[in-house]
PDB file of C-alpha atoms and ligand atoms in Angstrom:
ATOM      1  CA  MET E   1     -15.683 120.161 -26.543  1.00  0.00           C
ATOM      2  CA  LYS E   2     -14.856 119.483 -30.184  1.00  0.00           C
ATOM      3  CA  ILE E   3     -16.998 116.915 -31.997  1.00  0.00           C
ATOM      4  CA  THR E   4     -13.851 114.850 -32.651  1.00  0.00           C
ATOM      5  CA  GLU E   5     -13.078 114.695 -28.905  1.00  0.00           C
ATOM      6  CA  ALA E   6     -16.659 113.611 -28.194  1.00  0.00           C
ATOM      7  CA  LEU E   7     -16.518 110.836 -30.809  1.00  0.00           C
ATOM      8  CA  ILE E   8     -13.132 109.616 -29.524  1.00  0.00           C
ATOM      9  CA  ALA E   9     -14.580 109.480 -25.993  1.00  0.00           C
ATOM     10  CA  GLU E  10     -17.419 107.317 -27.313  1.00  0.00           C
ATOM     11  CA  HIS E  11     -14.851 105.074 -29.007  1.00  0.00           C
ATOM     12  CA  GLY E  12     -13.258 104.518 -25.596  1.00  0.00           C
ATOM     13  CA  VAL E  13     -16.450 102.874 -24.354  1.00  0.00           C
ATOM     14  CA  PHE E  14     -16.573 100.642 -27.437  1.00  0.00           C
ATOM     15  CA  HIS E  15     -12.955  99.495 -27.073  1.00  0.00           C
ATOM     16  CA  GLY E  16     -13.926  98.084 -23.654  1.00  0.00           C
ATOM     17  CA  LEU E  17     -17.014  96.442 -25.119  1.00  0.00           C
ATOM     18  CA  PHE E  18     -14.994  94.891 -27.987  1.00  0.00           C
ATOM     19  CA  ASP E  19     -12.457  93.457 -25.504  1.00  0.00           C
ATOM     20  CA  TYR E  20     -15.294  92.004 -23.452  1.00  0.00           C
ATOM     21  CA  ILE E  21     -17.002  90.389 -26.454  1.00  0.00           C
ATOM     22  CA  GLU E  22     -13.755  88.841 -27.705  1.00  0.00           C
ATOM     23  CA  ARG E  23     -12.979  87.484 -24.243  1.00  0.00           C
ATOM     24  CA  THR E  24     -16.432  86.028 -23.588  1.00  0.00           C
ATOM     25  CA  ALA E  25     -17.548  84.882 -27.072  1.00  0.00           C
ATOM     26  CA  PRO E  26     -16.063  81.366 -26.632  1.00  0.00           C
ATOM     27  CA  ASN E  27     -18.290  80.915 -23.534  1.00  0.00           C
ATOM     28  CA  LEU E  28     -21.487  81.845 -25.363  1.00  0.00           C
ATOM     29  CA  LYS E  29     -22.961  78.428 -26.056  1.00  0.00           C
ATOM     30  CA  THR E  30     -26.466  79.143 -27.282  1.00  0.00           C
ATOM     31  CA  LEU E  31     -27.643  81.017 -30.338  1.00  0.00           C
ATOM     32  CA  ALA E  32     -29.923  83.155 -28.128  1.00  0.00           C
ATOM     33  CA  GLU E  33     -26.957  84.345 -26.004  1.00  0.00           C
ATOM     34  CA  ILE E  34     -24.966  85.297 -29.105  1.00  0.00           C
ATOM     35  CA  LYS E  35     -27.939  87.151 -30.583  1.00  0.00           C
ATOM     36  CA  THR E  36     -28.390  89.070 -27.319  1.00  0.00           C
ATOM     37  CA  VAL E  37     -24.756  90.219 -27.307  1.00  0.00           C
ATOM     38  CA  ALA E  38     -24.987  91.147 -31.012  1.00  0.00           C
ATOM     39  CA  GLY E  39     -28.203  93.055 -30.266  1.00  0.00           C
ATOM     40  CA  LEU E  40     -26.451  94.985 -27.487  1.00  0.00           C
ATOM     41  CA  LEU E  41     -23.606  95.895 -29.837  1.00  0.00           C
ATOM     42  CA  ASP E  42     -26.105  96.979 -32.487  1.00  0.00           C
ATOM     43  CA  ALA E  43     -28.139  99.097 -30.051  1.00  0.00           C
ATOM     44  CA  THR E  44     -25.054 101.009 -28.865  1.00  0.00           C
ATOM     45  CA  LEU E  45     -23.252 101.232 -32.199  1.00  0.00           C
ATOM     46  CA  ASP E  46     -26.214 102.558 -34.138  1.00  0.00           C
ATOM     47  CA  PRO E  47     -26.521 105.906 -32.247  1.00  0.00           C
ATOM     48  CA  HIS E  48     -22.728 106.341 -32.533  1.00  0.00           C
ATOM     49  CA  SER E  49     -22.648 105.767 -36.296  1.00  0.00           C
ATOM     50  CA  ARG E  50     -25.705 107.975 -36.798  1.00  0.00           C
ATOM     51  CA  VAL E  51     -24.297 110.929 -34.855  1.00  0.00           C
ATOM     52  CA  GLU E  52     -20.958 110.493 -36.628  1.00  0.00           C
ATOM     53  CA  GLU E  53     -22.602 110.644 -40.044  1.00  0.00           C
ATOM     54  CA  GLU E  54     -24.846 113.600 -39.197  1.00  0.00           C
ATOM     55  CA  LEU E  55     -22.519 115.786 -37.113  1.00  0.00           C
ATOM     56  CA  PHE E  56     -19.114 114.965 -38.523  1.00  0.00           C
ATOM     57  CA  ILE E  57     -19.221 113.376 -41.962  1.00  0.00           C
ATOM     58  CA  ALA E  58     -22.025 115.536 -43.394  1.00  0.00           C
ATOM     59  CA  PRO E  59     -20.137 118.812 -42.712  1.00  0.00           C
ATOM     60  CA  LEU E  60     -17.020 117.203 -44.234  1.00  0.00           C
ATOM     61  CA  ASP E  61     -18.704 115.561 -47.189  1.00  0.00           C
ATOM     62  CA  HIS E  62     -17.400 117.939 -49.844  1.00  0.00           C
ATOM     63  CA  CYS E  63     -13.812 117.382 -48.659  1.00  0.00           C
ATOM     64  CA  MET E  64     -14.249 113.620 -48.282  1.00  0.00           C
ATOM     65  CA  ASP E  65     -15.368 113.425 -51.897  1.00  0.00           C
ATOM     66  CA  GLN E  66     -12.088 114.958 -52.971  1.00  0.00           C
ATOM     67  CA  LEU E  67     -10.233 112.380 -50.938  1.00  0.00           C
ATOM     68  CA  GLY E  68     -12.429 109.557 -52.181  1.00  0.00           C
ATOM     69  CA  GLN E  69     -13.244 108.366 -48.682  1.00  0.00           C
ATOM     70  CA  THR E  70     -16.968 109.097 -48.415  1.00  0.00           C
ATOM     71  CA  GLN E  71     -18.038 105.867 -50.051  1.00  0.00           C
ATOM     72  CA  SER E  72     -15.809 103.676 -47.945  1.00  0.00           C
ATOM     73  CA  PHE E  73     -16.920 105.465 -44.780  1.00  0.00           C
ATOM     74  CA  HIS E  74     -20.650 105.019 -45.388  1.00  0.00           C
ATOM     75  CA  GLY E  75     -19.982 101.561 -46.795  1.00  0.00           C
ATOM     76  CA  GLU E  76     -18.229 100.422 -43.632  1.00  0.00           C
ATOM     77  CA  HIS E  77     -21.108 101.574 -41.401  1.00  0.00           C
ATOM     78  CA  GLU E  78     -23.519  99.696 -43.657  1.00  0.00           C
ATOM     79  CA  GLU E  79     -21.365  96.556 -43.764  1.00  0.00           C
ATOM     80  CA  ILE E  80     -21.126  96.419 -39.968  1.00  0.00           C
ATOM     81  CA  GLU E  81     -24.870  96.933 -39.720  1.00  0.00           C
ATOM     82  CA  ALA E  82     -25.540  94.193 -42.295  1.00  0.00           C
ATOM     83  CA  THR E  83     -23.341  91.683 -40.432  1.00  0.00           C
ATOM     84  CA  LEU E  84     -25.160  92.418 -37.176  1.00  0.00           C
ATOM     85  CA  ASP E  85     -28.487  91.869 -38.960  1.00  0.00           C
ATOM     86  CA  ALA E  86     -27.180  88.590 -40.398  1.00  0.00           C
ATOM     87  CA  ILE E  87     -26.413  87.365 -36.854  1.00  0.00           C
ATOM     88  CA  GLN E  88     -30.069  87.899 -35.921  1.00  0.00           C
ATOM     89  CA  GLN E  89     -31.080  85.744 -38.921  1.00  0.00           C
ATOM     90  CA  SER E  90     -28.536  83.039 -38.178  1.00  0.00           C
ATOM     91  CA  LYS E  91     -29.702  79.489 -37.413  1.00  0.00           C
ATOM     92  CA  SER E  92     -26.458  78.161 -35.935  1.00  0.00           C
ATOM     93  CA  ALA E  93     -24.538  79.237 -32.827  1.00  0.00           C
ATOM     94  CA  LYS E  94     -21.210  78.432 -34.477  1.00  0.00           C
ATOM     95  CA  ALA E  95     -21.913  80.603 -37.537  1.00  0.00           C
ATOM     96  CA  ALA E  96     -23.345  83.425 -35.385  1.00  0.00           C
ATOM     97  CA  ARG E  97     -20.301  83.405 -33.062  1.00  0.00           C
ATOM     98  CA  LYS E  98     -17.975  83.568 -36.069  1.00  0.00           C
ATOM     99  CA  LEU E  99     -19.936  86.521 -37.489  1.00  0.00           C
ATOM    100  CA  LEU E 100     -19.926  88.271 -34.110  1.00  0.00           C
ATOM    101  CA  LEU E 101     -16.137  88.054 -33.862  1.00  0.00           C
ATOM    102  CA  GLU E 102     -15.755  89.168 -37.488  1.00  0.00           C
ATOM    103  CA  THR E 103     -17.964  92.179 -36.742  1.00  0.00           C
ATOM    104  CA  VAL E 104     -15.819  93.143 -33.752  1.00  0.00           C
ATOM    105  CA  ARG E 105     -12.680  92.911 -35.898  1.00  0.00           C
ATOM    106  CA  ALA E 106     -14.320  95.022 -38.633  1.00  0.00           C
ATOM    107  CA  CYS E 107     -15.368  97.588 -35.998  1.00  0.00           C
ATOM    108  CA  ARG E 108     -11.815  97.759 -34.635  1.00  0.00           C
ATOM    109  CA  ARG E 109     -10.412  98.375 -38.138  1.00  0.00           C
ATOM    110  CA  HIS E 110     -13.064 101.003 -38.812  1.00  0.00           C
ATOM    111  CA  PHE E 111     -12.507 102.794 -35.489  1.00  0.00           C
ATOM    112  CA  ASP E 112      -8.761 102.706 -36.006  1.00  0.00           C
ATOM    113  CA  LYS E 113      -9.128 104.325 -39.438  1.00  0.00           C
ATOM    114  CA  GLU E 114     -11.337 107.030 -37.949  1.00  0.00           C
ATOM    115  CA  GLU E 115      -8.934 107.753 -35.107  1.00  0.00           C
ATOM    116  CA  ARG E 116      -5.807 107.755 -37.268  1.00  0.00           C
ATOM    117  CA  HIS E 117      -7.071 109.377 -40.461  1.00  0.00           C
ATOM    118  CA  VAL E 118     -10.661 110.605 -40.514  1.00  0.00           C
ATOM    119  CA  PHE E 119     -10.800 112.585 -37.244  1.00  0.00           C
ATOM    120  CA  PRO E 120      -7.382 114.269 -37.744  1.00  0.00           C
ATOM    121  CA  MET E 121      -8.444 115.162 -41.299  1.00  0.00           C
ATOM    122  CA  GLY E 122     -11.627 116.740 -39.898  1.00  0.00           C
ATOM    123  CA  GLU E 123      -9.584 118.750 -37.434  1.00  0.00           C
ATOM    124  CA  ARG E 124      -7.455 120.071 -40.293  1.00  0.00           C
ATOM    125  CA  LEU E 125     -10.344 120.891 -42.621  1.00  0.00           C
ATOM    126  CA  LEU E 126     -12.963 122.312 -40.244  1.00  0.00           C
ATOM    127  CA  LYS E 127     -12.515 125.490 -38.231  1.00  0.00           C
ATOM    128  CA  ALA E 128     -12.123 125.164 -34.431  1.00  0.00           C
ATOM    129  CA  ARG E 129     -15.369 127.088 -34.015  1.00  0.00           C
ATOM    130  CA  THR E 130     -17.265 124.649 -36.240  1.00  0.00           C
ATOM    131  CA  LEU E 131     -15.806 121.652 -34.375  1.00  0.00           C
ATOM    132  CA  ASN E 132     -16.968 123.182 -31.070  1.00  0.00           C
ATOM    133  CA  THR E 133     -20.449 124.024 -32.397  1.00  0.00           C
ATOM    134  CA  LEU E 134     -20.837 120.432 -33.612  1.00  0.00           C
ATOM    135  CA  GLY E 135     -19.569 119.213 -30.221  1.00  0.00           C
ATOM    136  CA  ALA E 136     -22.257 121.292 -28.467  1.00  0.00           C
ATOM    137  CA  GLU E 137     -24.898 119.755 -30.746  1.00  0.00           C
ATOM    138  CA  TRP E 138     -23.570 116.274 -29.882  1.00  0.00           C
ATOM    139  CA  GLN E 139     -23.898 117.084 -26.164  1.00  0.00           C
ATOM    140  CA  LYS E 140     -27.450 118.299 -26.644  1.00  0.00           C
ATOM    141  CA  ARG E 141     -28.437 115.119 -28.486  1.00  0.00           C
ATOM    142  CA  ARG E 142     -26.889 112.872 -25.871  1.00  0.00           C
ATOM    143  CA  GLU E 143     -28.715 114.761 -23.108  1.00  0.00           C
ATOM    144  CA  ASP E 144     -31.984 114.510 -25.021  1.00  0.00           C
ATOM    145  CA  THR E 145     -31.663 110.766 -25.550  1.00  0.00           C
ATOM    146  CA  GLY E 146     -30.196 110.094 -22.098  1.00  0.00           C
ATOM    147  CA  TRP E 147     -27.378 108.189 -23.829  1.00  0.00           C
TER     148      TRP E 147
HETATM  149 FE1  FE2 D 201     -17.813 105.168 -37.776  1.00  0.00          FE
HETATM  150 FE1  FE2 D 202     -16.643 106.024 -34.794  1.00  0.00          FE
END
Protein backbone atom coordinates (compact mmCIF):
# COMPACT_ATOMS: atom_id res chain seq x y z
CA MET A 1 0.00 0.00 0.00
CA LYS A 2 1.25 3.50 -0.78
CA ILE A 3 1.76 5.85 2.16
CA THR A 4 -0.78 8.24 0.60
CA GLU A 5 -3.44 5.49 0.53
CA ALA A 6 -2.72 4.67 4.17
CA LEU A 7 -3.04 8.32 5.24
CA ILE A 8 -6.29 8.74 3.27
CA ALA A 9 -7.68 5.63 4.99
CA GLU A 10 -6.85 7.20 8.36
CA HIS A 11 -8.60 10.39 7.24
CA GLY A 12 -11.74 8.32 6.66
CA VAL A 13 -11.88 7.47 10.36
CA PHE A 14 -11.46 11.14 11.29
CA HIS A 15 -14.24 12.31 8.97
CA GLY A 16 -16.62 10.10 10.98
CA LEU A 17 -15.24 11.45 14.24
CA PHE A 18 -15.60 15.08 13.05
CA ASP A 19 -19.25 14.45 12.06
CA TYR A 20 -19.91 12.92 15.46
CA ILE A 21 -18.33 15.82 17.37
CA GLU A 22 -20.25 18.43 15.37
CA ARG A 23 -23.51 16.56 15.91
CA THR A 24 -23.06 16.02 19.65
CA ALA A 25 -21.20 19.19 20.75
CA PRO A 26 -24.45 21.10 21.50
CA ASN A 27 -25.39 18.32 23.99
CA LEU A 28 -22.11 18.54 25.89
CA LYS A 29 -23.14 20.62 28.89
CA THR A 30 -20.18 20.40 31.24
CA LEU A 31 -16.62 21.56 30.80
CA ALA A 32 -15.38 18.09 31.80
CA GLU A 33 -17.36 16.42 28.97
CA ILE A 34 -15.98 18.87 26.40
CA LYS A 35 -12.42 18.35 27.66
CA THR A 36 -12.86 14.57 27.40
CA VAL A 37 -13.99 14.79 23.77
CA ALA A 38 -11.14 17.21 22.98
CA GLY A 39 -8.71 14.82 24.69
CA LEU A 40 -9.99 11.94 22.55
CA LEU A 41 -9.50 14.01 19.39
CA ASP A 42 -6.00 14.97 20.53
CA ALA A 43 -5.03 11.38 21.37
CA THR A 44 -6.07 10.10 17.92
CA LEU A 45 -4.92 13.09 15.88
CA ASP A 46 -1.44 13.24 17.36
CA PRO A 47 -0.25 9.82 16.02
CA HIS A 48 -1.74 10.70 12.61
CA SER A 49 0.03 14.06 12.37
CA ARG A 50 3.29 12.55 13.63
CA VAL A 51 3.32 9.71 11.10
CA GLU A 52 2.37 12.15 8.35
CA GLU A 53 5.28 14.44 9.19
CA GLU A 54 7.82 11.62 9.54
CA LEU A 55 6.81 9.30 6.69
CA PHE A 56 5.37 11.68 4.14
CA ILE A 57 6.40 15.29 4.65
CA ALA A 58 10.04 14.61 5.61
CA PRO A 59 10.76 12.72 2.34
CA LEU A 60 9.03 15.55 0.44
CA ASP A 61 10.55 18.43 2.35
CA HIS A 62 12.93 19.58 -0.37
CA CYS A 63 10.06 19.77 -2.88
CA MET A 64 7.67 21.41 -0.41
CA ASP A 65 10.21 24.17 0.15
CA GLN A 66 10.13 24.97 -3.54
CA LEU A 67 6.37 25.16 -3.40
CA GLY A 68 6.41 27.19 -0.20
CA GLN A 69 4.05 24.83 1.57
CA THR A 70 6.26 23.34 4.29
CA GLN A 71 5.69 26.17 6.73
CA SER A 72 1.94 26.19 6.35
CA PHE A 73 1.82 22.40 6.70
CA HIS A 74 3.79 22.26 9.96
CA GLY A 75 2.06 25.43 11.11
CA GLU A 76 -1.39 23.92 10.69
CA HIS A 77 -0.47 20.82 12.73
CA GLU A 78 0.86 23.09 15.46
CA GLU A 79 -2.17 25.39 15.38
CA ILE A 80 -4.57 22.46 15.75
CA GLU A 81 -2.48 21.11 18.60
CA ALA A 82 -2.39 24.52 20.32
CA THR A 83 -6.19 24.90 20.11
CA LEU A 84 -6.68 21.45 21.63
CA ASP A 85 -4.30 22.41 24.46
CA ALA A 86 -6.22 25.65 24.98
CA ILE A 87 -9.44 23.65 25.47
CA GLN A 88 -7.77 21.75 28.33
CA GLN A 89 -6.90 25.10 29.95
CA SER A 90 -10.35 26.57 29.42
CA LYS A 91 -12.45 27.61 32.42
CA SER A 92 -15.81 27.90 30.66
CA ALA A 93 -17.90 25.26 28.88
CA LYS A 94 -19.16 27.81 26.35
CA ALA A 95 -15.65 28.93 25.35
CA ALA A 96 -14.37 25.32 25.27
CA ARG A 97 -17.27 24.18 23.07
CA LYS A 98 -16.62 27.05 20.66
CA LEU A 99 -12.92 26.13 20.49
CA LEU A 100 -13.76 22.46 19.96
CA LEU A 101 -15.98 23.26 16.98
CA GLU A 102 -13.37 25.67 15.58
CA THR A 103 -10.75 22.91 15.86
CA VAL A 104 -12.96 20.48 13.95
CA ARG A 105 -13.47 23.07 11.20
CA ALA A 106 -9.71 23.74 11.05
CA CYS A 107 -9.06 19.98 10.86
CA ARG A 108 -11.56 19.62 8.00
CA ARG A 109 -9.86 22.43 6.05
CA HIS A 110 -6.44 20.92 6.72
CA PHE A 111 -7.50 17.40 5.71
CA ASP A 112 -9.17 18.74 2.59
CA LYS A 113 -5.97 20.54 1.57
CA GLU A 114 -3.98 17.35 2.11
CA GLU A 115 -6.39 15.23 0.09
CA ARG A 116 -6.74 17.70 -2.78
CA HIS A 117 -3.21 19.10 -3.03
CA VAL A 118 -0.57 17.63 -0.73
CA PHE A 119 -1.13 13.89 -1.28
CA PRO A 120 -1.51 14.17 -5.09
CA MET A 121 1.65 16.30 -5.16
CA GLY A 122 3.47 13.57 -3.21
CA GLU A 123 2.29 10.97 -5.68
CA ARG A 124 3.69 13.05 -8.53
CA LEU A 125 7.04 13.81 -6.89
CA LEU A 126 7.90 10.50 -5.19
CA LYS A 127 8.53 7.26 -7.04
CA ALA A 128 5.93 4.47 -6.70
CA ARG A 129 8.57 2.32 -5.01
CA THR A 130 9.27 5.00 -2.39
CA LEU A 131 5.54 5.47 -1.72
CA ASN A 132 5.20 1.70 -1.17
CA THR A 133 8.28 1.50 1.08
CA LEU A 134 6.89 4.34 3.21
CA GLY A 135 3.51 2.57 3.26
CA ALA A 136 5.19 -0.60 4.57
CA GLU A 137 6.87 1.45 7.31
CA TRP A 138 3.48 2.96 8.22
CA GLN A 139 2.01 -0.55 8.53
CA LYS A 140 4.88 -1.66 10.74
CA ARG A 141 4.42 1.33 13.06
CA ARG A 142 0.69 0.80 13.34
CA GLU A 143 1.23 -2.88 14.18
CA ASP A 144 3.84 -1.96 16.77
CA THR A 145 1.60 0.57 18.49
CA GLY A 146 -1.57 -1.50 18.08
CA TRP A 147 -3.22 1.59 16.57
FE1 LIG B 1 -1.96 16.71 8.51
FE1 LIG C 1 -3.74 14.12 7.46
